[in-house]
CSV table of C-alpha atoms and ligand atoms in Angstrom, one decimal:
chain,number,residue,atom,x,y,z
Q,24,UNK,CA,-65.4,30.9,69.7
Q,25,UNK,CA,-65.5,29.3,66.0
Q,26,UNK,CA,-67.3,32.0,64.1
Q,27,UNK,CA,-67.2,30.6,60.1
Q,28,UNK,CA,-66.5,27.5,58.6
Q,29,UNK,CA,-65.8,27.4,54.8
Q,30,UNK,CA,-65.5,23.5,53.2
Q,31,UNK,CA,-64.1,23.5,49.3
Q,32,UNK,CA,-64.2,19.9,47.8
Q,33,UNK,CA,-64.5,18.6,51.2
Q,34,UNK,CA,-66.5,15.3,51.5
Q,35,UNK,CA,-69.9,16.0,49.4
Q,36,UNK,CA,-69.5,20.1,49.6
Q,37,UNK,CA,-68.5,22.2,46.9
Q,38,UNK,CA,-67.7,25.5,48.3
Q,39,UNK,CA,-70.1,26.6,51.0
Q,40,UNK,CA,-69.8,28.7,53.6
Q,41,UNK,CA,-71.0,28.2,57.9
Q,42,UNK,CA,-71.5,31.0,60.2
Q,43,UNK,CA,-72.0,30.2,63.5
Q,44,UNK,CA,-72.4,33.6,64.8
Q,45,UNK,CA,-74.1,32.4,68.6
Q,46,UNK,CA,-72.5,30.2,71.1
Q,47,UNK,CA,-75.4,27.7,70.2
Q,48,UNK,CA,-75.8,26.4,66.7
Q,49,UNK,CA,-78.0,23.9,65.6
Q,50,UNK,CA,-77.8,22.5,62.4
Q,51,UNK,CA,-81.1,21.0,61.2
Q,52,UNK,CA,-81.4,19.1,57.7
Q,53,UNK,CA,-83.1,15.3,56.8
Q,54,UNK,CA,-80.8,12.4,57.5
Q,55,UNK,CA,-78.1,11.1,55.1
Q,56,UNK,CA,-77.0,14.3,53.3
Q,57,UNK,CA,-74.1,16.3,55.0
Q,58,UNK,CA,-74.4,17.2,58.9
Q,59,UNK,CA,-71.7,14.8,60.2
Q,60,UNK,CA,-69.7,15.6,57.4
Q,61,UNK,CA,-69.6,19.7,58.6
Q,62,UNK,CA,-68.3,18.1,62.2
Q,63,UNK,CA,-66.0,16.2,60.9
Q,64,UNK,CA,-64.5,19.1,59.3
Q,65,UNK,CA,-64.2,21.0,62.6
Q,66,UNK,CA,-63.0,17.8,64.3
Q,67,UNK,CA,-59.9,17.9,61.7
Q,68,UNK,CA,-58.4,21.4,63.1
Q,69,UNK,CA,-58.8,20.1,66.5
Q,70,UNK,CA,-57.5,16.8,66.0
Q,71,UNK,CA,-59.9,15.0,68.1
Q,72,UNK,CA,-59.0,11.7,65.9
Q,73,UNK,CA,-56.7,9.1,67.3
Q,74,UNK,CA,-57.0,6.8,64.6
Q,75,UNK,CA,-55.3,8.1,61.3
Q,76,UNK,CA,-57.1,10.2,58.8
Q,77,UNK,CA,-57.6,9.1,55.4
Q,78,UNK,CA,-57.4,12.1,53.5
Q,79,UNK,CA,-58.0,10.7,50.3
Q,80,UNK,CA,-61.6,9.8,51.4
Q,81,UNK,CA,-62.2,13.8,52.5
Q,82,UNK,CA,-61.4,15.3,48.8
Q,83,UNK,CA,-65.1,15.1,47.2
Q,84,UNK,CA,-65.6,12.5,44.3
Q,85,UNK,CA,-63.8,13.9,40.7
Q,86,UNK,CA,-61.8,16.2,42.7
Q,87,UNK,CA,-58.0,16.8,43.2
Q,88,UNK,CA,-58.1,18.7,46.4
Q,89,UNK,CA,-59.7,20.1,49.6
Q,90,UNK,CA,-59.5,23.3,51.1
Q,91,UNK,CA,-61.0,23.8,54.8
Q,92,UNK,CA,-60.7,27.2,56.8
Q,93,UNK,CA,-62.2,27.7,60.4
Q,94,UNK,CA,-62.4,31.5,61.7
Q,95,UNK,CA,-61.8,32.4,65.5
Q,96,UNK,CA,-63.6,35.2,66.7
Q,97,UNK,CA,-62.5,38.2,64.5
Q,98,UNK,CA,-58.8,37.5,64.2
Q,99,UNK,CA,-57.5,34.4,63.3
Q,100,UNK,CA,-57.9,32.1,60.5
Q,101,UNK,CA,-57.1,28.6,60.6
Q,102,UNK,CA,-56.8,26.5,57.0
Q,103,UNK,CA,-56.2,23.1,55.5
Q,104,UNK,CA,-55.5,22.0,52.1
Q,105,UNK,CA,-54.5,18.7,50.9
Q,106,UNK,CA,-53.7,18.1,47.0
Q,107,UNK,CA,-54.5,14.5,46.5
Q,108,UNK,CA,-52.2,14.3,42.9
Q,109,UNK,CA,-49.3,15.2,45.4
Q,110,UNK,CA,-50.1,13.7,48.1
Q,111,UNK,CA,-49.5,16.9,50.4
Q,112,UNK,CA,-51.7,17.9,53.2
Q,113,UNK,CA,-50.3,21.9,54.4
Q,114,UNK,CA,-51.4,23.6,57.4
Q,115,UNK,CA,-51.8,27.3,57.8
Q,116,UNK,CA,-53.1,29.8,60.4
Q,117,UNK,CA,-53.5,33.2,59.0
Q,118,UNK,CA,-52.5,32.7,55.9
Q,119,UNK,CA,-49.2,31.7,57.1
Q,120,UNK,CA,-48.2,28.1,56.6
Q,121,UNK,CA,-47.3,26.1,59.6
Q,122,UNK,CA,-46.8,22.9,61.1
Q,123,UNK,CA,-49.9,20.4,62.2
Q,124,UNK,CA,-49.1,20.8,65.7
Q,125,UNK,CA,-48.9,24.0,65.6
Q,126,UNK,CA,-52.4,24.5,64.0
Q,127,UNK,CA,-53.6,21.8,66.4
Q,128,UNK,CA,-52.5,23.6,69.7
Q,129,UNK,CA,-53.4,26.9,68.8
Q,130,UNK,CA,-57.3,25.4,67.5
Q,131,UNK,CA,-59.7,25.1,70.2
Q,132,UNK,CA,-60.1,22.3,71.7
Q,133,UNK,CA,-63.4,19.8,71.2
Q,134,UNK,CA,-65.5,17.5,72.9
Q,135,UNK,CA,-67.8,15.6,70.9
Q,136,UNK,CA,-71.1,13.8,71.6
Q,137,UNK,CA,-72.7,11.1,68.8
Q,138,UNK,CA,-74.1,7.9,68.6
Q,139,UNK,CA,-71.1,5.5,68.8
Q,140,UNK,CA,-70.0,7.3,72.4
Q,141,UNK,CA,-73.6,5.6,73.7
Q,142,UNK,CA,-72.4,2.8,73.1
Q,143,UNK,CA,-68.9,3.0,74.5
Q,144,UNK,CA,-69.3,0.8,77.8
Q,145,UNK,CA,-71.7,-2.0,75.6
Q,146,UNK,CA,-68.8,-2.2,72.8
Q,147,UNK,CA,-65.1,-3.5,72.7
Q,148,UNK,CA,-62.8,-1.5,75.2
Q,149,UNK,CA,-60.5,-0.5,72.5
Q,150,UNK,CA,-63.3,2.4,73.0
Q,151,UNK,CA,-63.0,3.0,76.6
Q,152,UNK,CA,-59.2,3.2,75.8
Q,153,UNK,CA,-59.3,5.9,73.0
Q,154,UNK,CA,-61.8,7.6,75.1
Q,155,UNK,CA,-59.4,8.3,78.0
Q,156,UNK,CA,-56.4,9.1,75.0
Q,157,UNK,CA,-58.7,11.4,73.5
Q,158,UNK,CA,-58.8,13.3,76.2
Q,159,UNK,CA,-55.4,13.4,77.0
Q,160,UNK,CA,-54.4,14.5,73.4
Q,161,UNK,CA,-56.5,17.2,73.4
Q,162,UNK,CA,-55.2,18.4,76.8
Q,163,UNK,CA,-50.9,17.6,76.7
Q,164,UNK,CA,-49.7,18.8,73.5
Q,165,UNK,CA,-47.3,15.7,73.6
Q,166,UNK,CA,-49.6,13.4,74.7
Q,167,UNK,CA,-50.6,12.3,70.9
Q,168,UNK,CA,-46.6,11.2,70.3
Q,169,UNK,CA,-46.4,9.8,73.6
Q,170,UNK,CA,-49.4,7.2,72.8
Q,171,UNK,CA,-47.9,6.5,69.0
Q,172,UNK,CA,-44.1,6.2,70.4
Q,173,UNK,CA,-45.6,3.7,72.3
Q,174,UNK,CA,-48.0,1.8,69.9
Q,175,UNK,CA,-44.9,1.9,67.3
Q,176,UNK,CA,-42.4,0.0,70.2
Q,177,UNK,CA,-44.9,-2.3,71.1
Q,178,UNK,CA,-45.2,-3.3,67.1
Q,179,UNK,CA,-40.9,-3.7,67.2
Q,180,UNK,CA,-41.0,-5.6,70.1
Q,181,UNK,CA,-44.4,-8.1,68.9
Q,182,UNK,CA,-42.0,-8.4,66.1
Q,183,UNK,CA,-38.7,-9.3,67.5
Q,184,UNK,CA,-40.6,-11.9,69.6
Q,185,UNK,CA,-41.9,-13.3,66.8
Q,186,UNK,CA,-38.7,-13.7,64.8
Q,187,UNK,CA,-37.3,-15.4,68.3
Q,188,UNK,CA,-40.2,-17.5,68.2
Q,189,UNK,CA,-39.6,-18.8,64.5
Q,190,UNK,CA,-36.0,-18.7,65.2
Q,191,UNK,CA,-35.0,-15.9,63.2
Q,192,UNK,CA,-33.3,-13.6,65.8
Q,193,UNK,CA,-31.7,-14.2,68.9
Q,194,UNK,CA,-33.1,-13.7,72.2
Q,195,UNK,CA,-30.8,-11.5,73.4
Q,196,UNK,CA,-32.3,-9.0,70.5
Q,197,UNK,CA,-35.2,-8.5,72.6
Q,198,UNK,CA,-33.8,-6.5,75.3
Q,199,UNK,CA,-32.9,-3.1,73.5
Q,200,UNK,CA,-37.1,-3.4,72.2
Q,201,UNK,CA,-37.6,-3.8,76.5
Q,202,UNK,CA,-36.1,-1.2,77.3
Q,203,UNK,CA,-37.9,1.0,75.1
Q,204,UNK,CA,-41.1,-0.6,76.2
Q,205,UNK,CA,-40.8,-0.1,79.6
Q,206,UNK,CA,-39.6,3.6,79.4
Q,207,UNK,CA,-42.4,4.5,77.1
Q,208,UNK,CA,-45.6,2.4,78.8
Q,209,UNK,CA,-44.2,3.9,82.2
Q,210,UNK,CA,-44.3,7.6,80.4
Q,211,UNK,CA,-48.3,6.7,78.8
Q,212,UNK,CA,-49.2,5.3,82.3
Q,213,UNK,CA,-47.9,8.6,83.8
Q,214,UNK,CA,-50.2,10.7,82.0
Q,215,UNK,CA,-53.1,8.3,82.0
Q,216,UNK,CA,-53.0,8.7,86.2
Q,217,UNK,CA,-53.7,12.3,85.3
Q,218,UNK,CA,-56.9,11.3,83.9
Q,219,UNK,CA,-57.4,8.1,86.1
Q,220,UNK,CA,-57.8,10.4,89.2
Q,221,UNK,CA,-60.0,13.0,87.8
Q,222,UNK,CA,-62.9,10.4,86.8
Q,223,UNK,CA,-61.9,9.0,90.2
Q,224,UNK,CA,-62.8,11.5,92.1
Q,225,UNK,CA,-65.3,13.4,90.3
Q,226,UNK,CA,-67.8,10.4,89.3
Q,227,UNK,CA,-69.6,10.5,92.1
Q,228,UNK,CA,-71.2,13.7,91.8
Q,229,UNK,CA,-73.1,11.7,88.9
Q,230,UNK,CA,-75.3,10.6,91.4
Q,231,UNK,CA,-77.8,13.7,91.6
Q,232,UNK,CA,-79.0,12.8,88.1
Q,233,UNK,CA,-79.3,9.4,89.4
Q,234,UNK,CA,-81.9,11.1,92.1
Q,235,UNK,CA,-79.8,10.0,94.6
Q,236,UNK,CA,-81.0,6.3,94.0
Q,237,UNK,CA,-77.6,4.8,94.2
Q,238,UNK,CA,-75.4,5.5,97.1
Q,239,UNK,CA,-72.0,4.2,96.1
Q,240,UNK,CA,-70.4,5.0,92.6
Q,241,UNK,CA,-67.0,4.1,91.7
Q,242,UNK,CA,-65.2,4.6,88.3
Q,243,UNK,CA,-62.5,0.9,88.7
Q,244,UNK,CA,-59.7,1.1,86.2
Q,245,UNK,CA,-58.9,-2.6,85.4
Q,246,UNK,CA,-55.0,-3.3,84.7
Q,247,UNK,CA,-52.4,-5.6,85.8
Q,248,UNK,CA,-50.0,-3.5,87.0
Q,249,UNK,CA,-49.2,-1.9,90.2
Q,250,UNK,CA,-50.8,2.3,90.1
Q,251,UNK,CA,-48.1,3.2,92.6
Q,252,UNK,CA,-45.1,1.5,91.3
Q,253,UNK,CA,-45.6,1.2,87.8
Q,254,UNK,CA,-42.0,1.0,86.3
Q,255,UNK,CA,-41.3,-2.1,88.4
Q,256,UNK,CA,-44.1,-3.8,87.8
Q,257,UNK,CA,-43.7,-3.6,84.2
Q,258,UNK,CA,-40.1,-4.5,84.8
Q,259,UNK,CA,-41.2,-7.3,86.7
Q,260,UNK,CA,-44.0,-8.8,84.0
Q,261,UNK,CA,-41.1,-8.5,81.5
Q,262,UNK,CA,-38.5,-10.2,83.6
Q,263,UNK,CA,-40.7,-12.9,84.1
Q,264,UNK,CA,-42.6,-13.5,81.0
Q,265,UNK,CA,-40.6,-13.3,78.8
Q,266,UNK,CA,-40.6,-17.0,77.3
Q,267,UNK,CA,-44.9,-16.5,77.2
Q,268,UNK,CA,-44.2,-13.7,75.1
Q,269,UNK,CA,-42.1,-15.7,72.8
Q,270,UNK,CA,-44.3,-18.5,72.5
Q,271,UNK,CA,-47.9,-16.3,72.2
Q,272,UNK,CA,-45.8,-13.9,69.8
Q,273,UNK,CA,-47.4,-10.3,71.6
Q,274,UNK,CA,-47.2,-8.9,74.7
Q,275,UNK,CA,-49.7,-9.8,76.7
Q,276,UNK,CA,-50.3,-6.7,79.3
Q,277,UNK,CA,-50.5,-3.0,80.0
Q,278,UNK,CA,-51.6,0.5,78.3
Q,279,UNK,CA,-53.2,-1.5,75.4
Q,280,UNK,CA,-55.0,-3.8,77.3
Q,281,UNK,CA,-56.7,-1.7,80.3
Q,282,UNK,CA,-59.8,-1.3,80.6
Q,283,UNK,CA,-62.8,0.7,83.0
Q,284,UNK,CA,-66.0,-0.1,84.6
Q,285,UNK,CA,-68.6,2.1,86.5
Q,286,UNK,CA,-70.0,0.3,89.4
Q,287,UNK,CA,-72.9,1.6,90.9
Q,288,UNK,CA,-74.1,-0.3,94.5
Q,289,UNK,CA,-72.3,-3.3,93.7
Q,290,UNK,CA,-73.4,-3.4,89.9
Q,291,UNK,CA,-71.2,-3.4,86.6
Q,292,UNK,CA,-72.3,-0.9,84.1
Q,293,UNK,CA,-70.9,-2.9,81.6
Q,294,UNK,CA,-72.7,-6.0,82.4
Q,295,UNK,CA,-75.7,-5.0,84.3
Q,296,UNK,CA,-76.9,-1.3,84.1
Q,297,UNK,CA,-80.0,-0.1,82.5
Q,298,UNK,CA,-80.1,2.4,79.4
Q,299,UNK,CA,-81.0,5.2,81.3
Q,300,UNK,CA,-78.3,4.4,83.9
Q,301,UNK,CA,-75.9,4.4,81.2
Q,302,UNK,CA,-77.0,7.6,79.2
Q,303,UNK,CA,-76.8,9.6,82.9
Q,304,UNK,CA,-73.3,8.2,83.3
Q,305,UNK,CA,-72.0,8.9,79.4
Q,306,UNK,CA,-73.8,12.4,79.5
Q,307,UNK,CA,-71.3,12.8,83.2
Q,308,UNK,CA,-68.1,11.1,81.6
Q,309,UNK,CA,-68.4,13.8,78.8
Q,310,UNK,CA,-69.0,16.3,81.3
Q,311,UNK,CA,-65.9,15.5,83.1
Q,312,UNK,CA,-63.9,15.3,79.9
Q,313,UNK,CA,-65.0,19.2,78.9
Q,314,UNK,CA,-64.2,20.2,82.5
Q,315,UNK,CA,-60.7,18.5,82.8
Q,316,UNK,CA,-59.8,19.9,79.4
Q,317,UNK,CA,-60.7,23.2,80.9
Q,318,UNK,CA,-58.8,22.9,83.8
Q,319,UNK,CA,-55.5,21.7,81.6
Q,320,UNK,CA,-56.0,24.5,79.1
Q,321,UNK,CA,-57.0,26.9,80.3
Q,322,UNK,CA,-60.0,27.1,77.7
Q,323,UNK,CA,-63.5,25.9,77.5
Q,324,UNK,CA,-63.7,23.0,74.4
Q,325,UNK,CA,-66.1,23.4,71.6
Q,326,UNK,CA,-69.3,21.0,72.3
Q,327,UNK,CA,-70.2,19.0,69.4
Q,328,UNK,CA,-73.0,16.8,69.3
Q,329,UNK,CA,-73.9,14.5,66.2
Q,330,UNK,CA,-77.4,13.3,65.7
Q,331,UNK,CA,-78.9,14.6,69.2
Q,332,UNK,CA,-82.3,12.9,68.4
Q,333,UNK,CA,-81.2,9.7,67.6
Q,334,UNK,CA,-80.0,8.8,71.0
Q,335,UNK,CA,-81.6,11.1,73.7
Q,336,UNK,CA,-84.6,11.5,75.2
Q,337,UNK,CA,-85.9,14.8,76.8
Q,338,UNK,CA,-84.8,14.3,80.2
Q,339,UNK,CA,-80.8,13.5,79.0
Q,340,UNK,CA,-81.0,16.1,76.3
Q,341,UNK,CA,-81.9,18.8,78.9
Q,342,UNK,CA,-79.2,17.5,81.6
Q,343,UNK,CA,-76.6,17.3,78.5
Q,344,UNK,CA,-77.4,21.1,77.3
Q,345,UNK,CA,-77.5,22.4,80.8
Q,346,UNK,CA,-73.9,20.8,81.6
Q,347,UNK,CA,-72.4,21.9,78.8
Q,348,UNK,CA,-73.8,25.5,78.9
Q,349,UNK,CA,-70.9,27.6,78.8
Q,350,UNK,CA,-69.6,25.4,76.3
Q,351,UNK,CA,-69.8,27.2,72.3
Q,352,UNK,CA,-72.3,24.3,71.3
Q,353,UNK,CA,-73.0,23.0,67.8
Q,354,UNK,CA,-75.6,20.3,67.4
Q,355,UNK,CA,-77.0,18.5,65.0
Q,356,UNK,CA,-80.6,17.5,64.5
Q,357,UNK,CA,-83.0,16.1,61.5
Q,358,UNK,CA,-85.7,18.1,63.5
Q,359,UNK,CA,-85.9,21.7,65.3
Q,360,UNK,CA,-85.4,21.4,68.7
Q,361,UNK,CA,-86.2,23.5,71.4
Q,362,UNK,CA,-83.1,25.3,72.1
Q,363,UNK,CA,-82.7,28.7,72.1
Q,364,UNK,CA,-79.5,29.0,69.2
Q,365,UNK,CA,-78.6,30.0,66.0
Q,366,UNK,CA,-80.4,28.0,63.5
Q,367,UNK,CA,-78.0,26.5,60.3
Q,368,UNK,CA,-79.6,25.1,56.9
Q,369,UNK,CA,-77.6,24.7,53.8
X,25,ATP,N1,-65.3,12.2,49.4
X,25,ATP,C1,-66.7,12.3,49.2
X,25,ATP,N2,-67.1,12.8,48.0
X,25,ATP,C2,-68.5,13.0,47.8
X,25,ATP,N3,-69.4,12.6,48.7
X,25,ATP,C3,-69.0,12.1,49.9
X,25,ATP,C4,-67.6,12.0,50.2
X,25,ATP,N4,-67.5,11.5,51.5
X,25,ATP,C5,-68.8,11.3,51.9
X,25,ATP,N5,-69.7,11.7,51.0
X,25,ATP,C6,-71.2,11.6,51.1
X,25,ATP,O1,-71.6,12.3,52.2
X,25,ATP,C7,-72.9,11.8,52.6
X,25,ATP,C8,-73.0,11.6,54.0
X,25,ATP,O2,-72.9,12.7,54.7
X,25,ATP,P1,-73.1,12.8,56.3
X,25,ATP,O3,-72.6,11.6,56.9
X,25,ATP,O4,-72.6,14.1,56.7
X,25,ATP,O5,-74.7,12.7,56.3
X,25,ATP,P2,-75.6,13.1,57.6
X,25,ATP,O6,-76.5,14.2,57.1
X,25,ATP,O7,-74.9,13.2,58.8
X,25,ATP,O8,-76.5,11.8,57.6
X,25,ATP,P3,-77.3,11.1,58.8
X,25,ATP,O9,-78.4,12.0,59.3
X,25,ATP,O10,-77.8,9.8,58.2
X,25,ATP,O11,-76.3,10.8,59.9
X,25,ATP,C9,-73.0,10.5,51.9
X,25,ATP,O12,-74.0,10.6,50.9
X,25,ATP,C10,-71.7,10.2,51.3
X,25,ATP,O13,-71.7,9.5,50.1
X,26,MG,MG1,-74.7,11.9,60.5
């Protein structure tokens, strides 16, 4: 359990100090101040992030550097510091420095919950994607290099096939880059299955919040290439489209392309579902994130929920809260809300 949180020049804090001494917290305070800010801050030990930090943008205005330190129960201590003149960010845990994987495996892990995540099946499926990775990071320690190995490959090789494209390398260049490709989107697809199968076979449980109104729900993970034979099929898009590659400049399939869809009787949630429909199913996505973290980890994830008002009604906030019971919880509210926790004001 996360017991204290001290913030030194860290976004628009000074030095101040958190204690979250109840597995539920509730931080109230009036909009546009510093609520998201303290999450954020939690959200850097565990990593949560796909997309890379800024740390310059953390170090409050005037400053020259942040210092952030998260308590675990009675014992350990977990710290951050970054010196922006120096450019170096340094990792400690109890005092001692360390390495950021190191901090970020031994942290507990989080789930989080805000306003963007309602959104999620409406928006671009870049965020159905990083939705599934986030996940996986936060339950394979060497899931976050897998996924950048990958990204970094599929840069050389959209490069290489641009330089055969405007003549500047050969095209036998391109085959050490498919190689690489091919090892390293079979590696990210092996891990995504992990996931893939979970959601699969747990999303229709969702339906007792849907008052058992819809009889089928499946969770359909769109991709081009084969679930049970995945190296050859990437093999085989390669082999054969190559020269589209060359003449589009990218490559045109897999890991960074899928995407998901909930179909409930026959009816996209992306294109067809009401607002309800998709609150019930988000609130049950999270649900099964939390629980497949559990079951990798072997620990419960921290639940942490931005701006609870903004996007729930009664009936989602009380199926979200009793889901997520066991879960340490800290939420954030402009307003009191009925919940039985450890109240937080500046
Ligand atoms: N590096 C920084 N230095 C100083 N202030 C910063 C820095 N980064 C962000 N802020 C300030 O933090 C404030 C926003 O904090 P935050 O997003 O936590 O607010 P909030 O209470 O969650 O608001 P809302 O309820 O509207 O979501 C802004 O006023 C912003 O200017
Ligand atoms: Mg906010």
């Amino acid at each position: 359990m996360l017991t204290s949180l001290d913030l030194r020049n860290f976004r628009n804090f000074q030095n101040n100090n958190f204690i979250l001494e109840n597995n539920k917290n509730l931080i109230i305070w009036k909009n546009w101040e510093w609520k998201t800010n303290v999450l954020e801050a939690i959200g850097l030990f565990s990593n949560n992030n796909i997309l890379e930090i800024n740390f310059d943008n953390l170090v409050k205005k005037w400053e020259d550097f942040l210092y952030i330190k998260a308590k675990i129960e009675k014992w350990d201590e977990f710290a951050i510091s970054f010196d922006r003149v120096q450019n170096k960010k340094k990792y400690f845990i109890n005092n001692k420095s360390t390495t950021k994987k190191n901090l970020v495996n031994n942290f507990p892990k989080t789930v989080s919950f805000h306003p963007m995540i309602m959104n999620m099946m409406y928006l671009s499926p870049t965020l159905r994607r990083d939705f599934l990775d986030s996940i996986l990071i936060s339950s394979f320690s060497d899931y976050n290099k897998v996924i950048k190995n990958y990204k970094n490959i599929l840069i050389n090789r959209n490069k290489v096939l641009k330089n055969i494209n405007e003549w500047k390398s050969q095209k036998s260049e391109i085959n050490f880059w498919n190689n690489r490709f091919i090892e390293s989107a079979t590696l990210v697809y092996l891990y995504r299955e992990k996931i893939l199968l979970y959601i699969e076979e747990n999303i229709k449980y969702l339906n007792t919040y849907l008052n058992n109104k819809v009889e089928n729900i499946w969770f359909i993970y769109k991709t081009k290439i084969d679930r049970n034979n995945v190296r050859n099929s990437i093999e085989n898009y390669i082999g054969k489209n190559l020269d589209r590659d060359i003449i589009l400049k990218k490559t045109y399939i897999w890991p960074h392309l899928d995407d998901f869809d909930i179909i409930l009787d026959d009816v996209s949630l992306i294109n067809f579902a009401s607002r309800w429909e998709v609150k019930s199913i988000i609130i049950w996505l999270k649900f099964l994130e939390s629980q497949f973290i559990s079951n990798t980890t072997g620990n419960k994830p921290i639940f942490i929920v931005d701006d609870i008002l903004s996007e729930l009604d009664q009936v989602h906030m009380d199926i979200l809260l009793k889901n997520f019971w066991d879960n340490q919880t800290i939420i954030t509210s402009i307003k009191d809300i009925n919940l039985n926790s450890n109240k937080i004001y500046l």
